[in-house]
PDB file of C-alpha atoms in Angstrom:
ATOM      1  CA  MET Q  29     105.047  94.958  74.687  1.00  0.00           C
ATOM      2  CA  TRP Q  30     102.964  96.077  77.857  1.00  0.00           C
ATOM      3  CA  ARG Q  31     103.738  92.801  79.674  1.00  0.00           C
ATOM      4  CA  LEU Q  32     107.477  92.975  78.948  1.00  0.00           C
ATOM      5  CA  ARG Q  33     107.136  96.570  80.610  1.00  0.00           C
ATOM      6  CA  VAL Q  34     105.206  95.194  83.380  1.00  0.00           C
ATOM      7  CA  LEU Q  35     107.841  92.416  84.148  1.00  0.00           C
ATOM      8  CA  ALA Q  36     110.858  94.237  83.705  1.00  0.00           C
ATOM      9  CA  LEU Q  37     109.867  97.833  85.300  1.00  0.00           C
ATOM     10  CA  GLY Q  38     107.371  96.278  88.059  1.00  0.00           C
ATOM     11  CA  ALA Q  39     108.769  92.670  88.659  1.00  0.00           C
ATOM     12  CA  VAL Q  40     112.237  92.951  89.708  1.00  0.00           C
ATOM     13  CA  PRO Q  41     112.217  96.358  91.827  1.00  0.00           C
ATOM     14  CA  GLY Q  42     108.895  95.383  93.259  1.00  0.00           C
ATOM     15  CA  ARG Q  43     106.708  97.852  92.122  1.00  0.00           C
ATOM     16  CA  CYS Q  44     103.097  97.383  91.580  1.00  0.00           C
ATOM     17  CA  PRO Q  45     102.398  95.496  88.459  1.00  0.00           C
ATOM     18  CA  GLY Q  46      99.252  97.847  87.894  1.00  0.00           C
ATOM     19  CA  CYS Q  47     100.244 101.083  87.851  1.00  0.00           C
ATOM     20  CA  LEU Q  48     104.467 100.854  88.311  1.00  0.00           C
ATOM     21  CA  ARG Q  49     104.425 103.557  90.484  1.00  0.00           C
ATOM     22  CA  VAL Q  50     104.889 102.462  94.127  1.00  0.00           C
ATOM     23  CA  SER Q  51     106.416  99.704  95.792  1.00  0.00           C
ATOM     24  CA  MET Q  52     104.099  96.815  96.689  1.00  0.00           C
ATOM     25  CA  PHE Q  53     106.211  96.065  99.630  1.00  0.00           C
ATOM     26  CA  ARG Q  54     105.375  97.237 103.190  1.00  0.00           C
ATOM     27  CA  GLY Q  55     109.032  95.634 104.582  1.00  0.00           C
ATOM     28  CA  PHE Q  56     111.792  93.638 103.122  1.00  0.00           C
ATOM     29  CA  TYR Q  57     109.451  90.870 102.582  1.00  0.00           C
ATOM     30  CA  GLU Q  58     106.049  91.703 103.754  1.00  0.00           C
ATOM     31  CA  LEU Q  59     103.157  93.117 101.036  1.00  0.00           C
ATOM     32  CA  HIS Q  60     100.861  96.004 101.596  1.00  0.00           C
ATOM     33  CA  GLU Q  61      97.364  94.503 101.093  1.00  0.00           C
ATOM     34  CA  THR Q  62      96.420  96.825  98.334  1.00  0.00           C
ATOM     35  CA  CYS Q  63      98.302  99.297  96.184  1.00  0.00           C
ATOM     36  CA  ARG Q  64      97.975 103.050  97.402  1.00  0.00           C
ATOM     37  CA  SER Q  65      97.848 104.309  94.042  1.00  0.00           C
ATOM     38  CA  CYS Q  66      95.403 102.220  91.539  1.00  0.00           C
ATOM     39  CA  GLY Q  67      94.124  99.740  93.953  1.00  0.00           C
ATOM     40  CA  VAL Q  68      95.538  96.269  92.897  1.00  0.00           C
ATOM     41  CA  ARG Q  69      94.934  93.736  95.792  1.00  0.00           C
ATOM     42  CA  TYR Q  70      97.974  91.860  96.311  1.00  0.00           C
ATOM     43  CA  GLU Q  71      96.663  89.437  99.178  1.00  0.00           C
ATOM     44  CA  GLY Q  72      94.047  88.021  97.109  1.00  0.00           C
ATOM     45  CA  SER Q  73      94.236  84.268  98.067  1.00  0.00           C
ATOM     46  CA  ASP Q  74      96.048  82.216 100.557  1.00  0.00           C
ATOM     47  CA  GLY Q  75      98.312  80.183  98.271  1.00  0.00           C
ATOM     48  CA  ALA Q  76      99.247  83.394  96.350  1.00  0.00           C
ATOM     49  CA  TRP Q  77     103.035  83.739  97.614  1.00  0.00           C
ATOM     50  CA  LEU Q  78     103.675  79.551  96.985  1.00  0.00           C
ATOM     51  CA  GLY Q  79     105.064  80.550  93.578  1.00  0.00           C
ATOM     52  CA  ALA Q  80     107.278  83.384  94.742  1.00  0.00           C
ATOM     53  CA  ILE Q  81     108.844  80.760  97.129  1.00  0.00           C
ATOM     54  CA  ALA Q  82     109.517  78.433  94.275  1.00  0.00           C
ATOM     55  CA  LEU Q  83     111.165  81.133  92.428  1.00  0.00           C
ATOM     56  CA  GLY Q  84     113.136  82.044  95.311  1.00  0.00           C
ATOM     57  CA  TYR Q  85     114.353  78.435  95.804  1.00  0.00           C
ATOM     58  CA  ALA Q  86     114.786  78.242  92.110  1.00  0.00           C
ATOM     59  CA  ILE Q  87     117.129  81.312  91.959  1.00  0.00           C
ATOM     60  CA  GLY Q  88     119.179  79.927  95.142  1.00  0.00           C
ATOM     61  CA  ALA Q  89     119.389  76.585  93.102  1.00  0.00           C
ATOM     62  CA  LEU Q  90     120.556  78.281  89.946  1.00  0.00           C
ATOM     63  CA  PHE Q  91     123.459  80.124  91.931  1.00  0.00           C
ATOM     64  CA  VAL Q  92     124.239  76.718  93.498  1.00  0.00           C
ATOM     65  CA  VAL Q  93     124.442  74.957  89.796  1.00  0.00           C
ATOM     66  CA  ALA Q  94     126.433  77.993  88.513  1.00  0.00           C
ATOM     67  CA  LEU Q  95     129.182  78.186  91.371  1.00  0.00           C
ATOM     68  CA  GLY Q  96     129.470  74.497  91.200  1.00  0.00           C
ATOM     69  CA  MET Q  97     129.911  74.677  87.381  1.00  0.00           C
ATOM     70  CA  ALA Q  98     132.659  77.359  87.882  1.00  0.00           C
ATOM     71  CA  GLU Q  99     134.233  75.107  90.733  1.00  0.00           C
ATOM     72  CA  LEU Q 100     134.409  72.407  88.362  1.00  0.00           C
ATOM     73  CA  VAL Q 101     136.074  74.176  85.502  1.00  0.00           C
ATOM     74  CA  TRP Q 102     138.187  76.760  87.118  1.00  0.00           C
ATOM     75  CA  GLY Q 103     138.411  75.750  90.759  1.00  0.00           C
ATOM     76  CA  PRO Q 104     138.460  79.118  92.141  1.00  0.00           C
ATOM     77  CA  ILE Q 105     137.121  78.395  95.824  1.00  0.00           C
ATOM     78  CA  ARG Q 106     139.703  75.591  96.083  1.00  0.00           C
ATOM     79  CA  ALA Q 107     142.508  77.928  95.085  1.00  0.00           C
ATOM     80  CA  LEU Q 108     141.684  80.328  98.056  1.00  0.00           C
ATOM     81  CA  GLY Q 109     142.223  76.900 100.028  1.00  0.00           C
ATOM     82  CA  LEU Q 110     138.385  76.783 101.160  1.00  0.00           C
ATOM     83  CA  ASP Q 111     136.403  73.699 101.219  1.00  0.00           C
ATOM     84  CA  PRO Q 112     133.998  73.761  97.803  1.00  0.00           C
ATOM     85  CA  LEU Q 113     130.941  72.146  99.497  1.00  0.00           C
ATOM     86  CA  TRP Q 114     130.800  74.348 102.423  1.00  0.00           C
ATOM     87  CA  THR Q 115     131.583  77.457 100.661  1.00  0.00           C
ATOM     88  CA  ILE Q 116     128.731  76.953  98.068  1.00  0.00           C
ATOM     89  CA  ALA Q 117     126.309  75.873 100.733  1.00  0.00           C
ATOM     90  CA  ILE Q 118     127.094  78.849 103.118  1.00  0.00           C
ATOM     91  CA  ALA Q 119     127.108  81.239 100.081  1.00  0.00           C
ATOM     92  CA  SER Q 120     123.642  79.863  98.624  1.00  0.00           C
ATOM     93  CA  LEU Q 121     121.711  81.039 101.886  1.00  0.00           C
ATOM     94  CA  PRO Q 122     122.090  84.525 101.222  1.00  0.00           C
ATOM     95  CA  VAL Q 123     121.712  84.554  97.659  1.00  0.00           C
ATOM     96  CA  THR Q 124     118.155  82.733  98.156  1.00  0.00           C
ATOM     97  CA  ALA Q 125     117.082  85.070 100.776  1.00  0.00           C
ATOM     98  CA  LEU Q 126     117.990  88.203  98.812  1.00  0.00           C
ATOM     99  CA  GLY Q 127     116.716  86.618  96.037  1.00  0.00           C
ATOM    100  CA  TYR Q 128     113.164  86.302  97.284  1.00  0.00           C
ATOM    101  CA  ARG Q 129     112.068  89.688  97.310  1.00  0.00           C
ATOM    102  CA  PRO Q 130     112.464  89.943  93.543  1.00  0.00           C
ATOM    103  CA  ALA Q 131     110.921  86.706  92.959  1.00  0.00           C
ATOM    104  CA  LYS Q 132     107.988  87.583  94.861  1.00  0.00           C
ATOM    105  CA  GLY Q 133     107.931  90.703  92.726  1.00  0.00           C
ATOM    106  CA  LEU Q 134     108.005  88.645  89.578  1.00  0.00           C
ATOM    107  CA  TRP Q 135     105.440  86.093  90.730  1.00  0.00           C
ATOM    108  CA  PHE Q 136     103.196  89.013  91.580  1.00  0.00           C
ATOM    109  CA  ALA Q 137     103.603  90.596  88.054  1.00  0.00           C
ATOM    110  CA  LEU Q 138     102.863  87.256  86.235  1.00  0.00           C
ATOM    111  CA  LEU Q 139      99.585  86.753  88.376  1.00  0.00           C
ATOM    112  CA  TYR Q 140      98.711  90.086  87.376  1.00  0.00           C
ATOM    113  CA  LEU Q 141      99.463  89.526  83.878  1.00  0.00           C
ATOM    114  CA  GLY Q 142      97.065  86.316  84.014  1.00  0.00           C
ATOM    115  CA  GLY Q 143      94.154  88.134  85.894  1.00  0.00           C
ATOM    116  CA  PHE Q 144      94.514  86.792  88.906  1.00  0.00           C
ATOM    117  CA  VAL Q 145      95.680  89.766  90.984  1.00  0.00           C
ATOM    118  CA  VAL Q 146      93.238  92.906  90.204  1.00  0.00           C
ATOM    119  CA  PRO Q 147      92.144  96.147  91.453  1.00  0.00           C
ATOM    120  CA  ASP Q 148      89.241  95.964  93.878  1.00  0.00           C
ATOM    121  CA  GLY Q 149      85.762  95.762  92.341  1.00  0.00           C
ATOM    122  CA  ILE Q 150      86.838  93.651  89.154  1.00  0.00           C
ATOM    123  CA  ALA Q 151      86.622  89.819  89.181  1.00  0.00           C
ATOM    124  CA  GLU Q 152      89.605  87.727  89.152  1.00  0.00           C
ATOM    125  CA  GLY Q 153      90.317  86.246  85.822  1.00  0.00           C
ATOM    126  CA  ASP Q 154      89.336  89.346  83.844  1.00  0.00           C
ATOM    127  CA  PRO Q 155      92.279  90.416  81.796  1.00  0.00           C
ATOM    128  CA  PRO Q 156      94.017  93.410  83.352  1.00  0.00           C
TER     129      PRO Q 156
END
């Protein structure tokens, strides 16, 4: 049950997966090196952010598929007199960009649950 709590309360809002109290983010996309409250180190390895990029792209791709299916079934974009291909392509850019922050929070929560993001002084791979 605590794993669901970490995912729900930590991942999407971008809170620390260790304590669920403070934000992981210094800016819109930039992470703090460690949590100010519990000491969880976010920047553990060089490739730790690659999964977050994949999740961010997946959010954008799901949006494109959903909007494309809605256009095929109901045709709301064409009814407005817009070109569906360009409208979906242009609309997917901000969705992908805005989906990256929750994707990064989700990815680091998953890394925490797997024991790859740990407080300073604890070895990687140990359970949280």
